[in-house]
Short mmCIF file of C-alpha atoms and ligand atoms in Angstrom, two decimals:
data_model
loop_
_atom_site.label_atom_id
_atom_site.label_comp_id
_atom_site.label_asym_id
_atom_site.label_seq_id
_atom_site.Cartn_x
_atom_site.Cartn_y
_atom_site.Cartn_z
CA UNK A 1 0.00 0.00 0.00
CA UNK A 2 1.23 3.46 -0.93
CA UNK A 3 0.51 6.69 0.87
CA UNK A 4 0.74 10.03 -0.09
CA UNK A 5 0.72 12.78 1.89
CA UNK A 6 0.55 16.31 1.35
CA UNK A 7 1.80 19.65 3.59
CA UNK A 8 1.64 23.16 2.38
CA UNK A 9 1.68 25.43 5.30
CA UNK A 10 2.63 25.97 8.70
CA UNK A 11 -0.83 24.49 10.75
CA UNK A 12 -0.02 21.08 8.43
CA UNK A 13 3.16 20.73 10.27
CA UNK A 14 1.87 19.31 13.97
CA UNK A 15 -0.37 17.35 12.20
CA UNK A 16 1.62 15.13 9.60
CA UNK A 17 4.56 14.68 12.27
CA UNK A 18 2.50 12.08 14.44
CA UNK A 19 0.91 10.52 11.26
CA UNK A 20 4.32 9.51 9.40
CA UNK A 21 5.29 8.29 12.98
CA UNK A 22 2.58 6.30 13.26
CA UNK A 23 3.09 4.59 9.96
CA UNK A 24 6.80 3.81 11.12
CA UNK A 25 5.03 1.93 14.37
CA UNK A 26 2.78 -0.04 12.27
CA UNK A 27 5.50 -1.14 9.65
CA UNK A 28 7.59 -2.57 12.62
CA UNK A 29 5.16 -4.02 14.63
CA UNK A 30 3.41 -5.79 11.99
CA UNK A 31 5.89 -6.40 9.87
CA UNK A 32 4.34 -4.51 7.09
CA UNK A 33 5.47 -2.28 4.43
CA UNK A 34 3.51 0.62 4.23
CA UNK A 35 5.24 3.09 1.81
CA UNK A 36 4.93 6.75 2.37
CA UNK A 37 5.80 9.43 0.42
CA UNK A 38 5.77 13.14 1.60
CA UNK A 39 4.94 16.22 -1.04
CA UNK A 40 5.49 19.68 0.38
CA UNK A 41 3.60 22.51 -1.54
CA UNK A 42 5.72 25.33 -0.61
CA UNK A 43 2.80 27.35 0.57
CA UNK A 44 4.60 28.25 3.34
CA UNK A 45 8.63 28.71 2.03
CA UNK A 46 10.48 30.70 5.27
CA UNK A 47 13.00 28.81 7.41
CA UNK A 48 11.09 29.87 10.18
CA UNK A 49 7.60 28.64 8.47
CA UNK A 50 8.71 25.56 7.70
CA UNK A 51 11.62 24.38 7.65
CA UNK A 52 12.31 24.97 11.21
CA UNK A 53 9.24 22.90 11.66
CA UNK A 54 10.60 19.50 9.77
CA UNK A 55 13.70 19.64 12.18
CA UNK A 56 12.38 20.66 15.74
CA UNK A 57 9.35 17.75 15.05
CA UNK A 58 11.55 15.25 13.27
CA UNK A 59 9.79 15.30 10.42
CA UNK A 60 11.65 13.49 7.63
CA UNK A 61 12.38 16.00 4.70
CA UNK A 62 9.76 15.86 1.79
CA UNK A 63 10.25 13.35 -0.98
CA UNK A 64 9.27 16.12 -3.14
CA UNK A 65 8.34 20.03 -2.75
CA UNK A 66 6.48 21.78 -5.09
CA UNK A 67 8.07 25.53 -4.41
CA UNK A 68 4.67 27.24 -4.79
CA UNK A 69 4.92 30.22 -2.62
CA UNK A 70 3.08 33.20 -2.22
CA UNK A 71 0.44 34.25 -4.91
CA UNK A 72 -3.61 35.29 -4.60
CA UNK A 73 -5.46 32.46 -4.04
CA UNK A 74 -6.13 31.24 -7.77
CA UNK A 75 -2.30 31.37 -8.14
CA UNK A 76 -1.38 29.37 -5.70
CA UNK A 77 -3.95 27.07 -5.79
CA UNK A 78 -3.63 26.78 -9.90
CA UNK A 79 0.02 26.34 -9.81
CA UNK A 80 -0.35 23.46 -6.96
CA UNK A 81 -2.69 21.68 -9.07
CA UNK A 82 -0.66 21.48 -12.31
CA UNK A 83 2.47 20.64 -10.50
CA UNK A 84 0.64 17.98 -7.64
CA UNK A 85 -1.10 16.36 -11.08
CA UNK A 86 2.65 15.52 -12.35
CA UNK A 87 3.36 13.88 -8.62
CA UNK A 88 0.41 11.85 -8.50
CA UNK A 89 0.51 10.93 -12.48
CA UNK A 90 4.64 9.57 -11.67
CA UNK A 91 3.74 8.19 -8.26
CA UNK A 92 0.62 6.17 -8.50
CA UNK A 93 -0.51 6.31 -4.56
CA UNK A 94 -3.11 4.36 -3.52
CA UNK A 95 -4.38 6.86 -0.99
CA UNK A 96 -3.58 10.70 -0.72
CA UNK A 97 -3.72 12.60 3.04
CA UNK A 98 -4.59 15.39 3.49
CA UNK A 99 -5.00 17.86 6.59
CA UNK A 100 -6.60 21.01 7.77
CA UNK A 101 -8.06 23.57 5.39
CA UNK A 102 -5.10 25.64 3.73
CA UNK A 103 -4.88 26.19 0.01
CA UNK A 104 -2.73 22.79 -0.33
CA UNK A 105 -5.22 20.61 1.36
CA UNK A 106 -8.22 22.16 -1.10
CA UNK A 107 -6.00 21.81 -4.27
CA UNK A 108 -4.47 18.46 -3.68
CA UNK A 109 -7.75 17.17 -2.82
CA UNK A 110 -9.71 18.01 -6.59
CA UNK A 111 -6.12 17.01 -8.64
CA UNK A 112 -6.19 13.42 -6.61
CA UNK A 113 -10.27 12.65 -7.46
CA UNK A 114 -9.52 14.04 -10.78
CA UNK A 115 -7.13 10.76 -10.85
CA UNK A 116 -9.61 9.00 -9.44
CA UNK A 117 -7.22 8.17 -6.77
CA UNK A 118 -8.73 7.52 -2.89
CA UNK A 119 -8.65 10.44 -0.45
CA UNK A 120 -8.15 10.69 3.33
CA UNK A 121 -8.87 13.99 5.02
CA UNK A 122 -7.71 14.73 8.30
CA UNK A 123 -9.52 16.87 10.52
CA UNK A 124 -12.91 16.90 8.32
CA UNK A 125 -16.08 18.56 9.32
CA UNK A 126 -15.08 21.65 10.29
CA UNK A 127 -17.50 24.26 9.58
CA UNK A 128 -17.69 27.76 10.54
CA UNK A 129 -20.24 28.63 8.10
CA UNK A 130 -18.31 31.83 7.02
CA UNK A 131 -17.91 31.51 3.34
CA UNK A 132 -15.61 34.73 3.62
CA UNK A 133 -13.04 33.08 5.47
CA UNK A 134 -10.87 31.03 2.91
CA UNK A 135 -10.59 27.82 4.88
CA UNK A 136 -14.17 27.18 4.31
CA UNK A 137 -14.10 27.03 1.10
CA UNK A 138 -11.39 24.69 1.39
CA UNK A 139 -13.07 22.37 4.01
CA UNK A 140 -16.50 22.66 2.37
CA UNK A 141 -14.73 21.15 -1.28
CA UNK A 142 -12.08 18.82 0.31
CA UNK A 143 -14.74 17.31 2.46
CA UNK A 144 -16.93 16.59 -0.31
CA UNK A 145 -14.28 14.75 -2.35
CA UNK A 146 -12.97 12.71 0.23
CA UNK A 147 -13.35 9.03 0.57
CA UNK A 148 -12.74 8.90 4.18
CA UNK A 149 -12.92 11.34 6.52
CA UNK A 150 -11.78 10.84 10.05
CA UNK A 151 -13.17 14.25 12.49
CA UNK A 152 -11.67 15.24 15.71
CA UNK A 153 -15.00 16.26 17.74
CA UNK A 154 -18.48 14.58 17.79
CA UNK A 155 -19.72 18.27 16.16
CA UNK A 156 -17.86 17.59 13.02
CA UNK A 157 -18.79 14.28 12.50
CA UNK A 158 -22.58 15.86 13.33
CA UNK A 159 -21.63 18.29 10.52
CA UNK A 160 -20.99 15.94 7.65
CA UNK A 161 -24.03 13.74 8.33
CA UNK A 162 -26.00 16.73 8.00
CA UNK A 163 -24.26 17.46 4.62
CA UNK A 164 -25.23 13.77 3.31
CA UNK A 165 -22.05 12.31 3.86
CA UNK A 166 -22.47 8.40 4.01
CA UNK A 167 -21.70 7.24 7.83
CA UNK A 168 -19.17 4.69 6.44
CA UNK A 169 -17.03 7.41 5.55
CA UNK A 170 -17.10 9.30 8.92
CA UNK A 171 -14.61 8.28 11.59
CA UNK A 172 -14.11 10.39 14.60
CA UNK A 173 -10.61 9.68 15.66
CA UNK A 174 -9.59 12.54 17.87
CA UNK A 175 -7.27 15.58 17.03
CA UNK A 176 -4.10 14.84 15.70
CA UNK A 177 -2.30 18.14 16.69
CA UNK A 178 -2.79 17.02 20.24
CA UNK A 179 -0.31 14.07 19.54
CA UNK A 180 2.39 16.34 18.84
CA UNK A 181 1.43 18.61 21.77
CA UNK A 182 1.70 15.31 23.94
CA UNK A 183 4.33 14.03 22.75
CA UNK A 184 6.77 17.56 23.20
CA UNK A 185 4.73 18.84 26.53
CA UNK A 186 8.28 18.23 28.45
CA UNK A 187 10.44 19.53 26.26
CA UNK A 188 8.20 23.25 25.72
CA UNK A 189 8.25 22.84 29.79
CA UNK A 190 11.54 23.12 30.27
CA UNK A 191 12.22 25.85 27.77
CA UNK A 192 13.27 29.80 29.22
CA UNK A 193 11.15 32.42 28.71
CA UNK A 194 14.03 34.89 28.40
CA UNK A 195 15.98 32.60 25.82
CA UNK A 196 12.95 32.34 23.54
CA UNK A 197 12.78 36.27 23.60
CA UNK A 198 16.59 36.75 23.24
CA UNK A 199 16.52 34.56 19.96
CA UNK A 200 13.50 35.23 17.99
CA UNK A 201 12.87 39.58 18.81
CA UNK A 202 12.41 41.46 15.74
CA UNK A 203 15.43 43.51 15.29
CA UNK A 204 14.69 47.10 16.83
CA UNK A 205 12.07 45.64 19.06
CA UNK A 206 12.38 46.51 22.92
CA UNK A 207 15.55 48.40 21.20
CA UNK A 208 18.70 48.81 24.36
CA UNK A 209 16.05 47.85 26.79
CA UNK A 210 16.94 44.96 29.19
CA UNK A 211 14.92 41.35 28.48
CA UNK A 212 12.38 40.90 31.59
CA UNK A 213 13.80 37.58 33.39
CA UNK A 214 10.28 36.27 34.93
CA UNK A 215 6.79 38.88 34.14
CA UNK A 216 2.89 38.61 33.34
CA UNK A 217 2.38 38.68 29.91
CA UNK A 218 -0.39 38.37 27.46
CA UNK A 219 0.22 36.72 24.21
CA UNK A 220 -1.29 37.61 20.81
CA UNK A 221 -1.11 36.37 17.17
CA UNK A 222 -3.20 37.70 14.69
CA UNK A 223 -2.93 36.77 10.65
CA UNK A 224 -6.61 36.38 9.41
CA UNK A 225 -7.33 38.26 6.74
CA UNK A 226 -10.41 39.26 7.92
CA UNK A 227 -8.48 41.19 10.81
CA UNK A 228 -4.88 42.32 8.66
CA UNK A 229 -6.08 43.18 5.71
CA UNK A 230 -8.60 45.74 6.64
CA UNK A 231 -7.26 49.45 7.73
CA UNK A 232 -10.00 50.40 9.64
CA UNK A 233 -9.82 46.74 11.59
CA UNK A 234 -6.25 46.42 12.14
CA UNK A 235 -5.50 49.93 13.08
CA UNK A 236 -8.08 49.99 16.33
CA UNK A 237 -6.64 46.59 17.26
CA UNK A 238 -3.70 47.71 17.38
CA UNK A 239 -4.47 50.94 19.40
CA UNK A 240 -5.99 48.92 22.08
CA UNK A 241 -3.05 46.63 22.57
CA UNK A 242 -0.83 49.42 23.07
CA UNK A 243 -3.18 51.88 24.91
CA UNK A 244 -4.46 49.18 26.97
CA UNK A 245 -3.26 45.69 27.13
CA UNK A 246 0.26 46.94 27.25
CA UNK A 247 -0.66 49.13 30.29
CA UNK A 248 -1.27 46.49 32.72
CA UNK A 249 1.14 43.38 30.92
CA UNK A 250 3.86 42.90 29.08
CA UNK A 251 2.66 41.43 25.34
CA UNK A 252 4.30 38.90 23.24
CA UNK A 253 3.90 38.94 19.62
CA UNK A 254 4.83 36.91 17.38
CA UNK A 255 4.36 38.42 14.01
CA UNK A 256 2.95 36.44 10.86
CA UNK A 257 4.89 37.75 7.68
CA UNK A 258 1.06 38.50 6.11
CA UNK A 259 0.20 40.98 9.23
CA UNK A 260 3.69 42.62 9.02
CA UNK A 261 4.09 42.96 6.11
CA UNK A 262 0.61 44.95 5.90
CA UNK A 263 1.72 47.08 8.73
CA UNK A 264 4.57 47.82 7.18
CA UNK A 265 2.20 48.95 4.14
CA UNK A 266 0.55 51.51 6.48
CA UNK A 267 2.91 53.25 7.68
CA UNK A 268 2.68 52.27 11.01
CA UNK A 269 5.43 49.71 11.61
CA UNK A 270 8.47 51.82 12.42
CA UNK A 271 6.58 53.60 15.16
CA UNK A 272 4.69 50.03 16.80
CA UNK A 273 8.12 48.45 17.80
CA UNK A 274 9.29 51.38 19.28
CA UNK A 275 6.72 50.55 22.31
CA UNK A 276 8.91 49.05 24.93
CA UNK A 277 5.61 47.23 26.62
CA UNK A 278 5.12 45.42 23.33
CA UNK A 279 7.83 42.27 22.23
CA UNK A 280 7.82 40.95 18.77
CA UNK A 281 9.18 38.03 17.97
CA UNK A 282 9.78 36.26 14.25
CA UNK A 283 8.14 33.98 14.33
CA UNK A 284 8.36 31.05 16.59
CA UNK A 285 9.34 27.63 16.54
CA UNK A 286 6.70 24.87 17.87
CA UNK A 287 7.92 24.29 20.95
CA UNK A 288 8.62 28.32 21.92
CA UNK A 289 4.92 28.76 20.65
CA UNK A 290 3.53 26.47 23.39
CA UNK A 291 6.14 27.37 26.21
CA UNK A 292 4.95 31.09 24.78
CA UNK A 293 1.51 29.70 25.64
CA UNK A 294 1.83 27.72 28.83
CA UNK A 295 3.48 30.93 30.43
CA UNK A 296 0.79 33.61 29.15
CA UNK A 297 -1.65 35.05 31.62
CA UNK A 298 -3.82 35.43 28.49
CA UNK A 299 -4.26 34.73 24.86
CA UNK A 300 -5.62 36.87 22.28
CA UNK A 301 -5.99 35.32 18.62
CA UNK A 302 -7.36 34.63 15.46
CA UNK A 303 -5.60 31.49 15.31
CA UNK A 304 -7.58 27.72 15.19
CA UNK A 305 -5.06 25.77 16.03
CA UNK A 306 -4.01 27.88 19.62
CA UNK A 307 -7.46 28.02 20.42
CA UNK A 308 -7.24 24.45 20.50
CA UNK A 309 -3.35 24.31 22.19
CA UNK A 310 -4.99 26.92 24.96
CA UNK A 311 -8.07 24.67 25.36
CA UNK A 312 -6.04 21.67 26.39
CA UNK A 313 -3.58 23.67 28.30
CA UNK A 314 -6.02 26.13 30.39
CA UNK A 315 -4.67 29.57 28.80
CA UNK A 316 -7.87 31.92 29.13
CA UNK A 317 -8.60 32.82 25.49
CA UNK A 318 -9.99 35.63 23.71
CA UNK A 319 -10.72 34.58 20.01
CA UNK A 320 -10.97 37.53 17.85
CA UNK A 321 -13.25 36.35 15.17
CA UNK A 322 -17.00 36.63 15.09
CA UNK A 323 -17.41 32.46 14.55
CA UNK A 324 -15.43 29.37 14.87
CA UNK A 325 -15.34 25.97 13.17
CA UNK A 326 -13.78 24.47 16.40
CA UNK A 327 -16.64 25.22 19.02
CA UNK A 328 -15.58 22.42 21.44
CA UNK A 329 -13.06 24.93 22.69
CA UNK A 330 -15.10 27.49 23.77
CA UNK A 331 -15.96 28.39 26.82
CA UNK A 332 -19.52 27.09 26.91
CA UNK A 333 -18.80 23.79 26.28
CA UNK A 334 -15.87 23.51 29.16
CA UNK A 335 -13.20 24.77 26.64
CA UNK A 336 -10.47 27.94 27.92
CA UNK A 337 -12.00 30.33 24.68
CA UNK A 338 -14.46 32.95 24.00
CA UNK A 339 -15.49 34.79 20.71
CA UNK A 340 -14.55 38.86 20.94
CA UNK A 341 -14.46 39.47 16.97
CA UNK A 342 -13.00 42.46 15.82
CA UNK A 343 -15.10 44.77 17.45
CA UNK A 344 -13.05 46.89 20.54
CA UNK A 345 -16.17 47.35 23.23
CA UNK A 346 -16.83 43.67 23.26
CA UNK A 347 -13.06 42.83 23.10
CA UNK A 348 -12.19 45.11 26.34
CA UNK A 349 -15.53 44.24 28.39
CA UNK A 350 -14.52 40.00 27.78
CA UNK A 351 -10.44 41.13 28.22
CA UNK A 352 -10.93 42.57 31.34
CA UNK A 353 -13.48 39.71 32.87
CA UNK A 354 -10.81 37.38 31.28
CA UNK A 355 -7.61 38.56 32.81
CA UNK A 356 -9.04 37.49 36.49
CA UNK A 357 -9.73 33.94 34.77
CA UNK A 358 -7.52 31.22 36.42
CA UNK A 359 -6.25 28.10 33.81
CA UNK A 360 -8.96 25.46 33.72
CA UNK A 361 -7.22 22.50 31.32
CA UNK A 362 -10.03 20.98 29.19
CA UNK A 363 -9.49 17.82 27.20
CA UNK A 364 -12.07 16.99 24.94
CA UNK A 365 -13.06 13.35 24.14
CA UNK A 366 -10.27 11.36 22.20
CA UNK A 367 -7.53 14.60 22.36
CA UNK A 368 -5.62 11.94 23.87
CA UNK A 369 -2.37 11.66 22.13
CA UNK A 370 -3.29 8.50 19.81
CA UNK A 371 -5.29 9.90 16.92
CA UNK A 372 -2.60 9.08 14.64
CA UNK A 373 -2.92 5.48 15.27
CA UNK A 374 -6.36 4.66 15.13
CA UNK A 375 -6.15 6.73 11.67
CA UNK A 376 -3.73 4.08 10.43
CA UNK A 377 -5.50 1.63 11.69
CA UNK A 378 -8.99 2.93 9.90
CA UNK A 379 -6.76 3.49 6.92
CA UNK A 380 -5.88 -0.03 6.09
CA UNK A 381 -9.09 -1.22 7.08
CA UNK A 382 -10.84 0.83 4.19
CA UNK A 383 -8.09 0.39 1.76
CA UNK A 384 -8.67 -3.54 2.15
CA UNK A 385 -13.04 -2.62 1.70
CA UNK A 386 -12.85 0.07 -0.93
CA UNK A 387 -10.69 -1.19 -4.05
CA UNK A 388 -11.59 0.99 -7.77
C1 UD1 B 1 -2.23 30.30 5.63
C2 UD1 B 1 -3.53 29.53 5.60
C3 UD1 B 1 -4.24 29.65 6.95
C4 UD1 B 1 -3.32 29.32 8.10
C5 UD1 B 1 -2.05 30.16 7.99
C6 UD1 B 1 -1.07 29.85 9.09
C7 UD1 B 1 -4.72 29.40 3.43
C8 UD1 B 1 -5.85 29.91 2.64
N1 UD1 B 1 -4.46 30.03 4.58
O1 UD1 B 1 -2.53 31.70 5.72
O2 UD1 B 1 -5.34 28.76 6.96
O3 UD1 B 1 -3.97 29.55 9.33
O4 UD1 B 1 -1.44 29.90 6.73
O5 UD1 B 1 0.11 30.57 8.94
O6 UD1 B 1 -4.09 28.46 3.02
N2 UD1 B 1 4.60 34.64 3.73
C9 UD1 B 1 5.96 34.75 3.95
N3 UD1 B 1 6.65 33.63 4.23
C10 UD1 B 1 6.07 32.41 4.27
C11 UD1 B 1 4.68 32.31 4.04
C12 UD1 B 1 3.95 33.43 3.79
O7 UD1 B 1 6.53 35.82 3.91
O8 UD1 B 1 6.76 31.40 4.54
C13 UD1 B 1 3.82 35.88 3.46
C14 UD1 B 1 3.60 36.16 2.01
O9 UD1 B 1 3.74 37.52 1.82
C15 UD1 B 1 2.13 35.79 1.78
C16 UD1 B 1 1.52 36.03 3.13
O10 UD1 B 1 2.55 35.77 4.08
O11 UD1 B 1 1.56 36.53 0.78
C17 UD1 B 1 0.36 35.14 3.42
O12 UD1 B 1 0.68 33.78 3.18
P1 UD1 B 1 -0.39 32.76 2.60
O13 UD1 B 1 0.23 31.44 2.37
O14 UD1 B 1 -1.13 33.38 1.50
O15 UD1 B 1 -1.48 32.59 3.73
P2 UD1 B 1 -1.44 32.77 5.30
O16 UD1 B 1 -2.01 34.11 5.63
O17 UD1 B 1 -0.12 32.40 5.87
#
């Protein structure tokens, strides 16, 4: 049986590292030959990305990377599909993984039923019902295609049954990224606060001013679209970190490329890292992201995948996007997050009843650290069922 899986861009990373492990296990302890091959996009291209990513999680290098890049979306989607149909045409997989909801996973997905080639996705059923956001789109097409589909929460498998999808297809598994997290826990434990700051600040951030040892901070990330892209969102954002997050706490930012660069657009940049209250980091590696996260009083994103991290690990969460596809983590339903959007009232009122939150870990059902292997197991169950 061959296997072939695809990354693109930096969420795909914590997901395919516990999946190619778990393929290793299963070779050796049944004596079985599973061959996988890896395909990198190139979606995401920085050292800091992605490549940073393959070596801190021991992920083996790609077999083959398609060196896509940036582009609008019709680029880089078009220009994934004509190079992944090559790949698939010379390789001959029996199966092709995907995961998440990037541009990859969507493109990937239509070349390999195209082929008429069988397709896994990992982490199906997400919905948010925003078709503005991107990675609908994405979920909403690779979902459809897909021959299996293995969900991480009983509201996504809920999701696709709604949506007609036959229940043979539908396996909830758990959420892979919690493998990794599980599996690297120590390690982010053990790492210093000060050291991650010392190596990753953006050069002329907190500029001759001494590195706190031990402080409150509150962490933020912010790359959405639907928050950078927009003047008249980012700009207020941005005024309350500094006017009034920064006041009480120190904040840690770790800057996407997309949200500097569009700061950098507006002018504004130059005068932003000048604020001594206000650290920005490149961006960081996995296991500075969650030591970032374990140590913050308080987290404010637009990011799925920390919403999840913050859920497991207790961080109080303020989720700045009017909807999620990942409601398990909320607050509601015994998860560390709560939905502020964009909108600075509602942001402040839920920031300031958030910062006297204490860290309440959550685990949802099966985030248990062996999703990986009951997908391989599921796997080459189906691929013995579903021959064409
Ligand atoms: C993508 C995913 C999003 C995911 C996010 C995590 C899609 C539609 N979106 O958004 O789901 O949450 O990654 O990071 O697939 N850039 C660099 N270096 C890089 C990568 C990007 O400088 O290594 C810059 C480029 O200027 C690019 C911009 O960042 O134009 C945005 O990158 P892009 O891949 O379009 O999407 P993301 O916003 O990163």
């Amino acid at each position: 049986m061959k296997i072939l899986s695809v990354v693109g861009a930096r969420p795909n990373f914590m997901k395919i590292a516990p999946l190619i492990k778990a393929i290793v296990k299963y070779n050796r302890e049944n004596r079985a030959s599973i061959q996988h091959i890896l395909v990198h996009t190139g979606q995401h291209y920085d050292v800091r990305m992605s490549e940073a990513f393959f070596q801190s999680l021991n992920i083996p290098d790609p077999d083959i990377n398609l060196e896509i890049g940036s582009g609008s979306h019709a680029e880089q989607i078009g220009y994934t599909m004509i190079a992944f149909e090559k790949v698939l045409l010379e390789q001959q997989p029996d199966w092709v993984v995907v995961v998440g909801d990037v541009n990859a996973t969507l493109s990937c997905s239509v070349v390999t039923k195209k082929l008429n080639i069988k397709l896994c996705h990992i982490e199906a059923g997400l919905r948010s019902g925003d078709m503005s956001m991107p990675e609908e789109i994405n979920r909403l097409v690779t979902d459809r295609l897909s021959d299996l589909l293995f969900t991480p929460d009983a509201v996504s498998s809920e999701n696709l049954r709604k949506e007609g999808v036959p229940e043979e297809k539908i396996h909830f598994v758990g959420n892979i990224m919690i493998d990794t997290l599980e599996v690297n826990k120590e390690k982010c434990e053990k790492l210093k606060l000060e050291t991650i700051i010392k190596e990753n600040l953006v050069a002329g951030s907190l500029d001759g001013k001494k590195i706190p040892s031990d402080f409150s901070y509150a962490l933020i990330t912010l790359h959405r679209p639907s928050n950078v892209d927009r003047e008249e969102v980012i700009i207020p954002l941005i005024n309350f970190f500094l006017n009034e997050v920064a006041k009480e706490n120190s904040l840690i930012w770790p800057i996407h490329p997309r949200t500097r660069n569009r700061l950098i657009k507006l002018g504004v940049w130059d005068n932003i890292i000048k604020n001594p209250s206000l650290i920005f980091l490149e961006p960081v590696g996995y296991h500075e992201m969650i030591r970032l996260n374990m140590g913050a009083k308080i987290m404010l994103t637009d990011s799925g995948g920390l919403q999840e991290e913050c859920c497991i690990l207790g961080t109080p969460c303020l989720t700045l996007r009017w909807n999620t596809e990942r409601p398990v983590t909320l607050r509601e339903y015994g998860g560390a997050s709560v939905l502020v959007g964009n909108n600075i009232d509602k942001i402040r009122k839920e920031y300031l009843q958030t910062l006297t939150f204490k860290r309440i870990p959550y685990r949802p059902d099966l985030w248990d650290g062996h999703t990986a292997e009951r997908i391989v197991e599921r796997l080459i169950e189906t691929d013995k069922i579903l021959k064409y």
